[in-house]
CSV table of C-alpha atoms and ligand atoms in Angstrom, one decimal:
chain,number,residue,atom,x,y,z
A,273,MET,CA,-12.5,-1.1,-47.9
A,274,ILE,CA,-12.8,2.6,-46.9
A,275,ASN,CA,-11.6,1.5,-43.6
A,276,LEU,CA,-8.5,-0.2,-45.1
A,277,LEU,CA,-7.7,2.8,-47.2
A,278,TYR,CA,-8.0,5.1,-44.2
A,279,LYS,CA,-5.6,2.9,-42.3
A,280,TYR,CA,-3.1,2.8,-45.1
A,281,PHE,CA,-3.2,6.6,-45.6
A,282,PHE,CA,-2.6,7.2,-42.0
A,283,LEU,CA,0.1,4.6,-41.7
A,284,CYS,CA,2.1,6.8,-44.1
A,285,LEU,CA,1.7,9.7,-41.7
A,286,SER,CA,2.9,7.8,-38.7
A,287,MET,CA,6.2,8.5,-36.9
A,288,ALA,CA,5.4,12.2,-37.3
A,289,PHE,CA,6.5,15.0,-35.1
A,290,TRP,CA,4.6,18.2,-34.3
A,291,ASP,CA,7.7,20.0,-33.0
A,292,LYS,CA,10.6,17.8,-33.9
A,293,HIS,CA,13.3,20.2,-32.8
A,294,VAL,CA,12.0,20.4,-29.2
A,295,GLU,CA,10.8,16.7,-29.0
A,296,THR,CA,14.3,15.5,-29.9
A,297,LEU,CA,16.4,18.1,-28.2
A,298,PRO,CA,19.7,16.5,-27.0
A,299,ARG,CA,19.6,15.9,-23.2
A,300,ASP,CA,22.2,18.6,-22.4
A,301,LYS,CA,20.3,21.2,-24.3
A,302,LEU,CA,17.0,20.1,-22.8
A,303,GLU,CA,18.4,20.4,-19.3
A,304,GLU,CA,19.9,23.9,-20.1
A,305,LEU,CA,16.4,24.9,-21.3
A,306,GLN,CA,14.9,23.5,-18.1
A,307,ALA,CA,17.3,25.4,-15.9
A,308,LYS,CA,16.6,28.7,-17.7
A,309,ARG,CA,12.9,28.2,-17.5
A,310,LEU,CA,13.1,27.2,-13.8
A,311,ARG,CA,15.0,30.4,-13.0
A,312,ASP,CA,12.3,32.4,-14.9
A,313,THR,CA,9.6,30.5,-13.1
A,314,VAL,CA,11.0,31.1,-9.6
A,315,ALA,CA,11.4,34.8,-10.4
A,316,ARG,CA,7.8,35.0,-11.5
A,317,ALA,CA,6.3,32.8,-8.7
A,318,LYS,CA,7.8,35.2,-6.1
A,319,LYS,CA,5.1,37.7,-7.2
A,320,SER,CA,2.3,35.5,-5.8
A,321,VAL,CA,0.8,35.8,-2.3
A,322,PHE,CA,1.6,32.1,-1.6
A,323,TYR,CA,5.1,31.8,-3.1
A,324,GLY,CA,6.3,35.4,-2.2
A,325,PRO,CA,7.0,34.6,1.5
A,326,ARG,CA,8.0,31.0,0.7
A,327,LEU,CA,10.7,32.0,-1.7
A,328,LYS,CA,12.0,34.9,0.3
A,329,GLY,CA,15.7,35.1,0.0
A,330,VAL,CA,15.8,32.4,-2.8
A,331,GLU,CA,17.7,33.9,-5.7
A,332,PRO,CA,16.7,32.5,-9.1
A,333,THR,CA,20.3,32.5,-10.2
A,334,VAL,CA,21.1,29.6,-7.8
A,335,PHE,CA,19.3,27.2,-10.1
A,336,LYS,CA,22.1,26.2,-12.4
A,337,LYS,CA,20.7,22.8,-13.4
A,338,PRO,CA,17.2,21.2,-13.0
A,339,ALA,CA,18.5,19.0,-10.1
A,340,ASP,CA,19.0,22.2,-8.0
A,341,ILE,CA,15.3,22.3,-7.6
A,342,GLY,CA,15.5,20.2,-4.4
A,343,SER,CA,16.0,23.3,-2.2
A,344,ILE,CA,12.5,24.6,-3.0
A,345,PRO,CA,9.7,23.3,-0.6
A,346,PHE,CA,7.0,21.0,-2.0
A,347,THR,CA,3.6,22.3,-2.9
A,348,THR,CA,0.6,20.2,-2.0
A,349,LYS,CA,-3.1,20.1,-2.8
A,350,ASN,CA,-3.8,21.5,0.6
A,351,ASP,CA,-1.6,24.5,-0.2
A,352,LEU,CA,-3.8,25.1,-3.3
A,353,ARG,CA,-6.9,24.8,-1.2
A,354,ALA,CA,-5.7,27.0,1.6
A,355,ASN,CA,-4.7,29.7,-1.0
A,356,TYR,CA,-8.0,29.6,-2.9
A,357,ASP,CA,-8.9,31.7,-4.9
A,358,TYR,CA,-6.0,33.7,-6.4
A,359,GLY,CA,-3.3,33.0,-3.9
A,360,LEU,CA,-0.9,31.4,-6.4
A,361,VAL,CA,-1.6,33.8,-9.3
A,362,CYS,CA,1.4,36.0,-10.3
A,363,VAL,CA,0.0,38.0,-13.2
A,364,PRO,CA,-2.5,40.9,-13.1
A,365,LYS,CA,-6.0,39.5,-12.9
A,366,ASP,CA,-7.1,41.1,-16.2
A,367,GLU,CA,-4.4,39.0,-17.9
A,368,ILE,CA,-6.2,35.7,-16.9
A,369,ILE,CA,-8.4,34.2,-19.6
A,370,ARG,CA,-9.4,30.8,-18.2
A,371,LEU,CA,-10.2,29.0,-15.0
A,372,HIS,CA,-10.3,25.2,-14.6
A,373,ALA,CA,-10.7,23.0,-11.5
A,374,SER,CA,-9.8,19.5,-10.4
A,375,SER,CA,-12.7,17.0,-11.1
A,376,GLY,CA,-15.0,16.1,-8.4
A,377,THR,CA,-13.9,18.6,-5.8
A,378,THR,CA,-16.6,20.6,-4.1
A,379,GLY,CA,-16.5,23.6,-1.8
A,380,LYS,CA,-13.0,25.0,-1.9
A,381,ALA,CA,-12.0,23.3,-5.1
A,382,THR,CA,-8.5,23.3,-6.5
A,383,VAL,CA,-8.7,26.1,-9.2
A,384,ILE,CA,-6.1,26.8,-11.8
A,385,PHE,CA,-5.8,30.0,-13.9
A,386,HIS,CA,-4.3,30.5,-17.3
A,387,ASN,CA,-3.3,33.5,-19.4
A,388,ARG,CA,-3.1,33.5,-23.1
A,389,HIS,CA,0.5,32.2,-23.2
A,390,ASP,CA,-0.6,29.3,-20.9
A,391,ILE,CA,-3.5,28.3,-23.1
A,392,ASP,CA,-1.3,28.5,-26.1
A,393,THR,CA,1.5,26.3,-24.7
A,394,TRP,CA,-1.0,23.8,-23.4
A,395,THR,CA,-2.6,23.6,-26.8
A,396,GLU,CA,0.8,23.0,-28.3
A,397,LEU,CA,1.5,20.2,-25.9
A,398,LEU,CA,-1.8,18.5,-26.8
A,399,ALA,CA,-0.9,19.0,-30.5
A,400,ARG,CA,2.4,17.2,-29.9
A,401,CYS,CA,0.7,14.3,-28.2
A,402,ILE,CA,-1.9,13.9,-30.9
A,403,VAL,CA,0.6,13.9,-33.7
A,404,MET,CA,3.0,11.7,-31.7
A,405,ALA,CA,0.3,9.0,-31.6
A,406,GLY,CA,-0.1,9.1,-35.4
A,407,ALA,CA,-3.2,11.3,-35.6
A,408,GLY,CA,-3.5,14.6,-37.4
A,409,LYS,CA,-5.1,16.6,-40.2
A,410,GLY,CA,-7.7,14.6,-42.1
A,411,ASP,CA,-8.8,12.8,-39.0
A,412,VAL,CA,-12.3,13.1,-37.5
A,413,PHE,CA,-11.9,13.4,-33.8
A,414,GLN,CA,-14.7,12.7,-31.3
A,415,ASN,CA,-14.0,14.1,-27.8
A,416,MET,CA,-16.1,11.8,-25.6
A,417,ILE,CA,-15.1,13.4,-22.3
A,418,SER,CA,-16.5,16.1,-20.0
A,419,TYR,CA,-16.2,19.7,-21.1
A,420,GLY,CA,-16.4,22.5,-18.6
A,421,LEU,CA,-14.2,22.9,-15.5
A,422,PHE,CA,-12.7,19.5,-16.1
A,423,THR,CA,-9.6,19.9,-18.3
A,424,GLY,CA,-10.0,16.8,-20.5
A,425,GLY,CA,-12.6,18.4,-22.8
A,426,LEU,CA,-11.2,21.8,-23.7
A,427,GLY,CA,-7.6,20.7,-23.5
A,428,PHE,CA,-7.9,18.1,-26.1
A,429,HIS,CA,-10.4,20.2,-28.1
A,430,TYR,CA,-7.9,23.0,-28.6
A,431,GLY,CA,-5.0,20.6,-29.4
A,432,ALA,CA,-7.1,18.7,-32.0
A,433,GLU,CA,-8.1,21.9,-33.7
A,434,ARG,CA,-4.6,23.1,-33.8
A,435,VAL,CA,-3.4,20.1,-35.7
A,436,GLY,CA,-6.3,20.5,-38.0
A,437,MET,CA,-8.6,17.6,-37.1
A,438,LEU,CA,-12.3,17.9,-37.6
A,439,VAL,CA,-13.4,18.0,-34.0
A,440,ILE,CA,-16.7,16.6,-32.7
A,441,PRO,CA,-17.1,18.0,-29.2
A,442,SER,CA,-19.6,15.4,-28.2
A,443,GLY,CA,-18.7,15.4,-24.5
A,444,ILE,CA,-19.5,12.5,-22.2
A,445,GLY,CA,-22.7,10.5,-22.1
A,446,ASN,CA,-25.7,10.1,-24.5
A,447,THR,CA,-24.0,7.0,-25.8
A,448,LYS,CA,-26.5,6.3,-28.6
A,449,ARG,CA,-25.8,9.7,-30.0
A,450,GLN,CA,-22.1,9.2,-29.7
A,451,ILE,CA,-22.4,6.0,-31.8
A,452,GLN,CA,-24.6,7.8,-34.3
A,453,LEU,CA,-22.1,10.6,-34.7
A,454,MET,CA,-19.3,8.1,-35.0
A,455,LYS,CA,-21.1,6.3,-37.8
A,456,ASP,CA,-22.4,9.3,-39.7
A,457,PHE,CA,-19.2,11.4,-39.6
A,458,HIS,CA,-16.7,8.5,-39.9
A,459,THR,CA,-14.9,9.3,-36.7
A,460,THR,CA,-11.3,8.0,-36.9
A,461,VAL,CA,-9.9,9.1,-33.5
A,462,TYR,CA,-11.6,9.4,-30.2
A,463,HIS,CA,-10.8,10.4,-26.6
A,464,ALA,CA,-12.5,8.8,-23.6
A,465,THR,CA,-11.9,7.4,-20.2
A,466,PRO,CA,-11.0,3.7,-20.6
A,467,SER,CA,-14.3,2.7,-18.8
A,468,TYR,CA,-16.4,4.8,-21.1
A,469,ALA,CA,-14.6,3.4,-24.1
A,470,LEU,CA,-15.6,-0.1,-23.0
A,471,HIS,CA,-19.1,1.1,-22.2
A,472,VAL,CA,-19.6,2.5,-25.7
A,473,SER,CA,-18.5,-0.8,-27.2
A,474,GLU,CA,-21.1,-2.6,-25.1
A,475,GLU,CA,-23.8,-0.2,-26.2
A,476,MET,CA,-22.7,-0.7,-29.8
A,477,ALA,CA,-23.1,-4.5,-29.4
A,478,ARG,CA,-26.6,-4.0,-27.9
A,479,ASP,CA,-27.6,-2.0,-30.9
A,480,GLY,CA,-26.4,-4.6,-33.3
A,481,PHE,CA,-23.1,-2.9,-34.4
A,482,ASP,CA,-19.7,-4.5,-34.4
A,483,PRO,CA,-17.3,-1.9,-33.0
A,484,LYS,CA,-14.7,-3.0,-35.7
A,485,GLU,CA,-17.0,-1.9,-38.5
A,486,PHE,CA,-16.5,1.8,-37.6
A,487,ASP,CA,-13.7,3.9,-39.1
A,488,LEU,CA,-11.9,4.2,-35.7
A,489,ARG,CA,-8.1,3.8,-35.9
A,490,ILE,CA,-6.9,5.5,-32.7
A,491,GLY,CA,-8.2,5.9,-29.2
A,492,PHE,CA,-6.7,8.3,-26.5
A,493,VAL,CA,-7.6,7.0,-23.1
A,494,GLY,CA,-6.8,8.6,-19.7
A,495,ALA,CA,-8.0,10.4,-16.7
A,496,GLU,CA,-8.2,7.3,-14.6
A,497,PRO,CA,-5.9,4.3,-13.8
A,498,HIS,CA,-6.2,1.4,-16.2
A,499,SER,CA,-4.1,-1.7,-16.9
A,500,GLU,CA,-2.3,-2.9,-19.9
A,501,GLN,CA,-5.0,-5.6,-20.2
A,502,THR,CA,-7.6,-2.9,-20.5
A,503,ARG,CA,-5.7,-1.2,-23.3
A,504,LYS,CA,-5.4,-4.5,-25.1
A,505,ARG,CA,-9.1,-5.2,-24.7
A,506,ILE,CA,-10.1,-1.8,-26.1
A,507,GLU,CA,-7.7,-2.3,-29.0
A,508,ASP,CA,-9.1,-5.7,-29.8
A,509,ILE,CA,-12.7,-4.7,-29.5
A,510,TYR,CA,-12.4,-1.7,-31.8
A,511,ASP,CA,-9.4,-2.9,-33.9
A,512,MET,CA,-7.6,0.3,-33.3
A,513,ASP,CA,-4.5,1.6,-31.5
A,514,VAL,CA,-5.0,2.9,-28.0
A,515,TYR,CA,-2.6,5.4,-26.3
A,516,ASN,CA,-2.4,6.3,-22.7
A,517,SER,CA,-2.8,10.0,-21.8
A,518,TYR,CA,-1.8,11.4,-18.4
A,519,GLY,CA,-2.3,14.7,-16.8
A,520,MET,CA,-3.9,16.6,-14.0
A,521,SER,CA,-5.6,20.0,-13.8
A,522,GLU,CA,-2.9,21.4,-11.5
A,523,LEU,CA,-0.4,20.8,-14.3
A,524,ASN,CA,-2.8,22.0,-17.0
A,525,GLY,CA,-4.7,18.8,-17.6
A,526,PRO,CA,-4.0,16.3,-20.4
A,527,GLY,CA,-0.8,16.8,-22.3
A,528,VAL,CA,1.7,16.3,-19.4
A,529,ALA,CA,2.7,12.8,-20.5
A,530,PHE,CA,1.5,10.7,-23.4
A,531,GLU,CA,2.5,7.5,-25.2
A,532,CYS,CA,4.2,7.5,-28.6
A,533,GLU,CA,3.6,4.8,-31.2
A,534,GLU,CA,6.1,2.5,-29.4
A,535,LYS,CA,3.6,2.2,-26.6
A,536,CYS,CA,6.4,1.7,-24.1
A,537,GLY,CA,5.8,4.4,-21.4
A,538,MET,CA,4.6,7.9,-21.7
A,539,HIS,CA,6.9,10.8,-22.7
A,540,LEU,CA,6.7,13.6,-20.1
A,541,TRP,CA,7.3,16.9,-21.8
A,542,GLU,CA,10.4,18.1,-20.0
A,543,ASP,CA,10.6,21.5,-21.8
A,544,ASN,CA,7.4,22.3,-19.9
A,545,TYR,CA,7.8,20.3,-16.7
A,546,ILE,CA,10.6,19.1,-14.3
A,547,LEU,CA,9.9,15.7,-13.0
A,548,GLU,CA,11.1,14.2,-9.7
A,549,VAL,CA,10.1,10.9,-8.2
A,550,ILE,CA,10.2,10.7,-4.4
A,551,ASP,CA,9.4,8.2,-1.6
A,552,PRO,CA,5.9,9.5,-0.6
A,553,LYS,CA,6.7,8.6,3.1
A,554,THR,CA,10.1,10.1,3.5
A,555,CYS,CA,10.0,12.6,0.7
A,556,GLU,CA,13.5,11.5,-0.3
A,557,PRO,CA,14.4,11.4,-4.0
A,558,LEU,CA,14.4,8.0,-5.6
A,559,SER,CA,16.9,6.7,-8.1
A,560,PRO,CA,15.8,6.5,-11.8
A,561,GLY,CA,13.6,3.4,-12.3
A,562,GLU,CA,12.3,3.2,-8.7
A,563,GLU,CA,8.6,3.6,-8.2
A,564,GLY,CA,7.4,6.5,-6.1
A,565,GLU,CA,5.3,9.6,-6.1
A,566,LEU,CA,5.6,11.9,-9.1
A,567,VAL,CA,6.5,15.5,-8.1
A,568,VAL,CA,6.2,17.9,-11.0
A,569,THR,CA,7.1,21.6,-11.5
A,570,THR,CA,5.6,23.7,-14.3
A,571,ILE,CA,8.4,25.7,-16.0
A,572,ASN,CA,6.5,27.2,-18.8
A,573,ARG,CA,3.4,28.6,-17.2
A,574,GLU,CA,2.9,32.3,-16.5
A,575,ALA,CA,-0.4,32.9,-14.7
A,576,MET,CA,0.0,30.3,-12.0
A,577,PRO,CA,3.2,28.3,-11.9
A,578,ILE,CA,3.4,25.5,-9.4
A,579,LEU,CA,6.7,24.4,-7.9
A,580,ARG,CA,7.4,20.8,-6.9
A,581,TYR,CA,3.8,19.7,-6.9
A,582,ARG,CA,3.1,16.5,-5.1
A,583,THR,CA,0.8,14.8,-7.5
A,584,GLY,CA,-0.1,11.8,-5.3
A,585,ASP,CA,0.4,9.6,-8.4
A,586,LEU,CA,2.6,6.5,-8.2
A,587,ALA,CA,4.8,5.6,-11.2
A,588,LYS,CA,8.4,5.2,-12.2
A,589,THR,CA,10.7,6.5,-14.9
A,590,LEU,CA,11.7,4.1,-17.6
A,591,GLU,CA,15.4,3.7,-18.5
A,592,GLY,CA,17.0,4.1,-21.9
A,593,ARG,CA,16.1,6.0,-25.1
A,594,CYS,CA,12.9,5.5,-26.9
A,595,ALA,CA,13.0,4.1,-30.4
A,596,CYS,CA,10.8,7.0,-31.6
A,597,GLY,CA,13.8,9.3,-31.2
A,598,ARG,CA,12.2,11.6,-28.6
A,599,THR,CA,14.6,12.5,-25.8
A,600,HIS,CA,12.0,13.4,-23.2
A,601,VAL,CA,11.8,11.1,-20.2
A,602,ARG,CA,9.3,8.2,-20.2
A,603,ILE,CA,7.1,7.3,-17.2
A,604,SER,CA,5.3,4.0,-16.6
A,605,ARG,CA,1.6,3.6,-16.3
A,606,ILE,CA,0.2,5.2,-13.2
A,607,LYS,CA,-0.1,2.5,-10.6
A,608,GLY,CA,-2.4,4.3,-8.3
A,609,ARG,CA,-2.5,7.1,-5.8
A,610,CYS,CA,-0.7,7.4,-2.6
A,611,ASP,CA,-3.4,9.4,-0.9
A,612,ASP,CA,-7.0,8.2,-0.4
A,613,MET,CA,-8.5,9.8,-3.5
A,614,MET,CA,-10.7,7.5,-5.5
A,615,ILE,CA,-11.4,7.9,-9.2
A,616,ILE,CA,-14.9,6.7,-9.9
A,617,ARG,CA,-16.0,6.9,-13.5
A,618,GLY,CA,-13.3,9.5,-14.1
A,619,VAL,CA,-14.4,11.7,-11.2
A,620,ASN,CA,-12.2,12.3,-8.2
A,621,VAL,CA,-13.9,11.4,-5.0
A,622,TYR,CA,-12.5,11.5,-1.5
A,623,PRO,CA,-13.8,9.1,1.2
A,624,SER,CA,-14.1,12.1,3.5
A,625,GLN,CA,-16.7,13.6,1.2
A,626,ILE,CA,-18.9,10.6,1.6
A,627,GLU,CA,-18.2,10.4,5.3
A,628,ASP,CA,-19.4,14.0,5.6
A,629,VAL,CA,-22.7,13.2,4.0
A,630,LEU,CA,-23.2,10.1,6.0
A,631,MET,CA,-22.4,11.7,9.3
A,632,SER,CA,-25.0,14.4,8.6
A,633,PHE,CA,-27.8,11.8,8.9
A,634,PRO,CA,-28.5,11.1,12.6
A,635,GLU,CA,-29.9,7.6,11.8
A,636,VAL,CA,-26.5,6.6,10.6
A,637,ALA,CA,-24.2,4.8,13.1
A,638,THR,CA,-20.5,5.4,13.2
A,639,THR,CA,-19.2,2.8,10.8
A,640,TYR,CA,-19.4,2.7,7.0
A,641,GLN,CA,-17.4,1.2,4.2
A,642,ILE,CA,-17.1,2.2,0.6
A,643,HIS,CA,-17.0,-0.7,-2.0
A,644,LEU,CA,-15.9,-0.1,-5.6
A,645,LEU,CA,-16.8,-2.8,-8.1
A,646,ARG,CA,-17.1,-3.2,-11.8
A,647,ASP,CA,-20.6,-3.2,-13.2
A,648,GLY,CA,-20.0,-4.3,-16.8
A,649,SER,CA,-17.3,-1.9,-17.8
A,650,LEU,CA,-18.3,0.9,-15.6
A,651,ASP,CA,-17.4,1.5,-11.9
A,652,ALA,CA,-20.0,0.9,-9.3
A,653,LEU,CA,-20.0,2.7,-5.9
A,654,ILE,CA,-21.6,0.8,-3.0
A,655,VAL,CA,-21.8,2.5,0.3
A,656,LYS,CA,-22.4,0.1,3.2
A,657,VAL,CA,-23.8,1.9,6.2
A,658,GLU,CA,-24.5,0.7,9.7
A,659,LEU,CA,-27.7,2.2,11.2
A,660,TYR,CA,-28.7,2.5,14.8
A,661,PRO,CA,-30.9,-0.4,16.1
A,662,LYS,CA,-34.0,1.7,16.4
A,663,MET,CA,-34.1,1.9,12.6
A,664,PHE,CA,-34.8,-1.8,12.3
A,665,ASP,CA,-38.3,-1.7,13.8
A,666,GLY,CA,-40.1,-3.2,10.7
A,667,ASP,CA,-40.9,0.2,9.2
A,668,LEU,CA,-39.7,-0.5,5.6
A,669,ALA,CA,-41.1,2.7,4.2
A,670,LYS,CA,-38.9,4.7,6.6
A,671,LEU,CA,-35.8,2.7,5.5
A,672,LYS,CA,-36.6,3.2,1.8
A,673,LYS,CA,-36.9,6.9,2.3
A,674,LEU,CA,-33.6,7.1,4.2
A,675,GLU,CA,-31.9,5.1,1.5
A,676,ALA,CA,-33.2,7.5,-1.2
A,677,ASP,CA,-32.2,10.6,0.8
A,678,ILE,CA,-28.7,9.4,1.5
A,679,GLY,CA,-28.2,8.2,-2.1
A,680,LYS,CA,-29.3,11.6,-3.4
A,681,ALA,CA,-27.1,13.5,-0.9
A,682,ILE,CA,-24.0,11.5,-1.9
A,683,SER,CA,-24.6,11.9,-5.6
A,684,ASP,CA,-25.2,15.6,-5.1
A,685,GLU,CA,-21.8,15.8,-3.3
A,686,VAL,CA,-19.6,13.5,-5.5
A,687,VAL,CA,-21.5,13.4,-8.8
A,688,VAL,CA,-21.6,9.6,-8.8
A,689,LYS,CA,-24.8,7.7,-8.0
A,690,PRO,CA,-24.2,5.2,-5.2
A,691,ARG,CA,-26.0,2.0,-4.2
A,692,ILE,CA,-26.8,2.2,-0.4
A,693,GLU,CA,-26.8,-1.0,1.7
A,694,PHE,CA,-28.0,-0.8,5.3
A,695,LEU,CA,-26.5,-3.0,8.0
A,696,GLU,CA,-27.0,-3.6,11.7
A,697,PRO,CA,-24.4,-2.1,14.0
A,698,GLY,CA,-21.4,-4.3,14.4
A,699,THR,CA,-21.7,-6.0,11.0
A,700,LEU,CA,-18.7,-4.4,9.3
A,701,PRO,CA,-15.2,-5.5,10.2
A,702,ARG,CA,-13.4,-3.3,12.7
A,703,ALA,CA,-9.7,-2.7,12.0
A,704,GLU,CA,-7.0,-2.4,14.6
A,705,GLY,CA,-5.5,0.9,13.9
A,706,LYS,CA,-6.8,2.7,10.9
A,707,ALA,CA,-10.2,1.8,9.7
A,708,VAL,CA,-10.5,0.3,6.2
A,709,ARG,CA,-12.9,2.7,4.6
A,710,VAL,CA,-12.4,1.7,1.0
A,711,VAL,CA,-12.5,-1.7,-0.5
A,712,ASP,CA,-11.6,-1.4,-4.2
A,713,LYS,CA,-12.3,-4.7,-6.1
A,714,ARG,CA,-12.3,-3.1,-9.6
A,715,CYS,CA,-8.9,-4.6,-10.5
A,716,GLU,CA,-9.9,-8.1,-9.5
A,717,MET,CA,-13.0,-8.2,-11.7
B,1347,AMP,P1,-7.9,15.9,-12.6
B,1347,AMP,O1,-7.1,16.9,-11.8
B,1347,AMP,O2,-9.4,15.9,-12.3
B,1347,AMP,O3,-7.6,16.0,-14.0
B,1347,AMP,O4,-7.4,14.4,-12.1
B,1347,AMP,C1,-6.1,14.1,-12.3
B,1347,AMP,C2,-5.8,12.7,-11.7
B,1347,AMP,O5,-6.4,11.7,-12.6
B,1347,AMP,C3,-4.3,12.4,-11.7
B,1347,AMP,O6,-3.7,12.9,-10.6
B,1347,AMP,C4,-4.3,10.9,-11.8
B,1347,AMP,O7,-4.5,10.4,-10.4
B,1347,AMP,C5,-5.6,10.6,-12.6
B,1347,AMP,N1,-5.1,10.3,-14.0
B,1347,AMP,C6,-5.1,11.1,-15.0
B,1347,AMP,N2,-4.7,10.5,-16.1
B,1347,AMP,C7,-4.4,9.2,-15.8
B,1347,AMP,C8,-3.9,8.1,-16.5
B,1347,AMP,N3,-3.6,8.1,-17.7
B,1347,AMP,N4,-3.7,6.9,-15.7
B,1347,AMP,C9,-4.0,6.9,-14.4
B,1347,AMP,N5,-4.5,7.9,-13.7
B,1347,AMP,C10,-4.7,9.1,-14.4
B,1348,ZN,ZN1,8.8,7.3,-27.8
């Protein structure tokens, strides 16, 4: 009964706006604002060690409309790595109040800096997303995602507080406690990766709970690719609405694009970002509706603006106006990545990181393969490794020790615990041309 009352009460709040003026700005006004912010951003970016020489001779006044952005060179993840630590910062250091990093990266990570203005605008973006999906004051919000350097935790946390929700900063893991909190404090909205959302429901079932008997009415899921079927499955299991949330640390984190209640694509906040879609091979711009790599420019960030950032994410823009009344462009679900980055349990992992670890063990032969499977609702990482023949001399204890050592070294490096399988040399398929290092069967399962 309480559940029904909750749902009725919040139904009345639906179709709400956080910042209606900006969210429904006519296209011509929106583009005017973009052009102005682009000019300001270019002028500011010139102050950084990285962009200074790159933008030499480029006058901000040449950017009369957002489409003029094409004359600026792309920025890549490698540029960010090469200019670690403060190379892209364009404000005095004592103005910076926050550092974040891309998940899963080790060594020279991709770090992003924010000043007070940046944290405030990011918070506003999250507030917009939360209210757009029908959540708000009166909701109890459980943030079941990593806090810390990863942006999902603090980003959502600030946005949820701004709209006046009661925030439970439960972070990721400790699933039994998550369920307890959800039950005791009548959580109505949560944020999680889709795989963790499913994992929690399995744990609920194991503990004798029906996920539908909780007060949950909205789930925000993101940080990793997932299908429409996965959304539907989570919605059915919990009897709640699930909204897709897209972002990346380089562009703040969550709050870049988000679904409205129509659930037909994610609105990308164009007063803060300029979106382009390019062919990842030729770098040529694609027509609206064609699938390609998203290239995004931050136009409302002061401490560390990024111009024409190649996200590596594949998606397309959706045609036509959205029934919700918002004028900001919609993008499709992210299909995947055009580089080789894997997202395992929400953590970014590059095959080269695993290769580095493997190759540091002299017992390991030259060929390996990474297999990604589904273990229940969670991702499983299996590393198949060929060993030199001398290792197969019947000494099982030696193999067991090596298996444990490699497993530990990989999980230290990429934060995900792998299963190691040893093979005799020549067992794995050899490809003509590029070796197939990753076999991802998660979508087939
Ligand atoms: P990070 O920089 O650690 O926040 O990771 C960002 C990456 O996570 C993005 O570039 C995407 O590849 C992926 N990602 C984030 N949100 C989504 C989403 N809703 N759907 C698919 N992939 C996502
Ligand atoms: Zn909409």
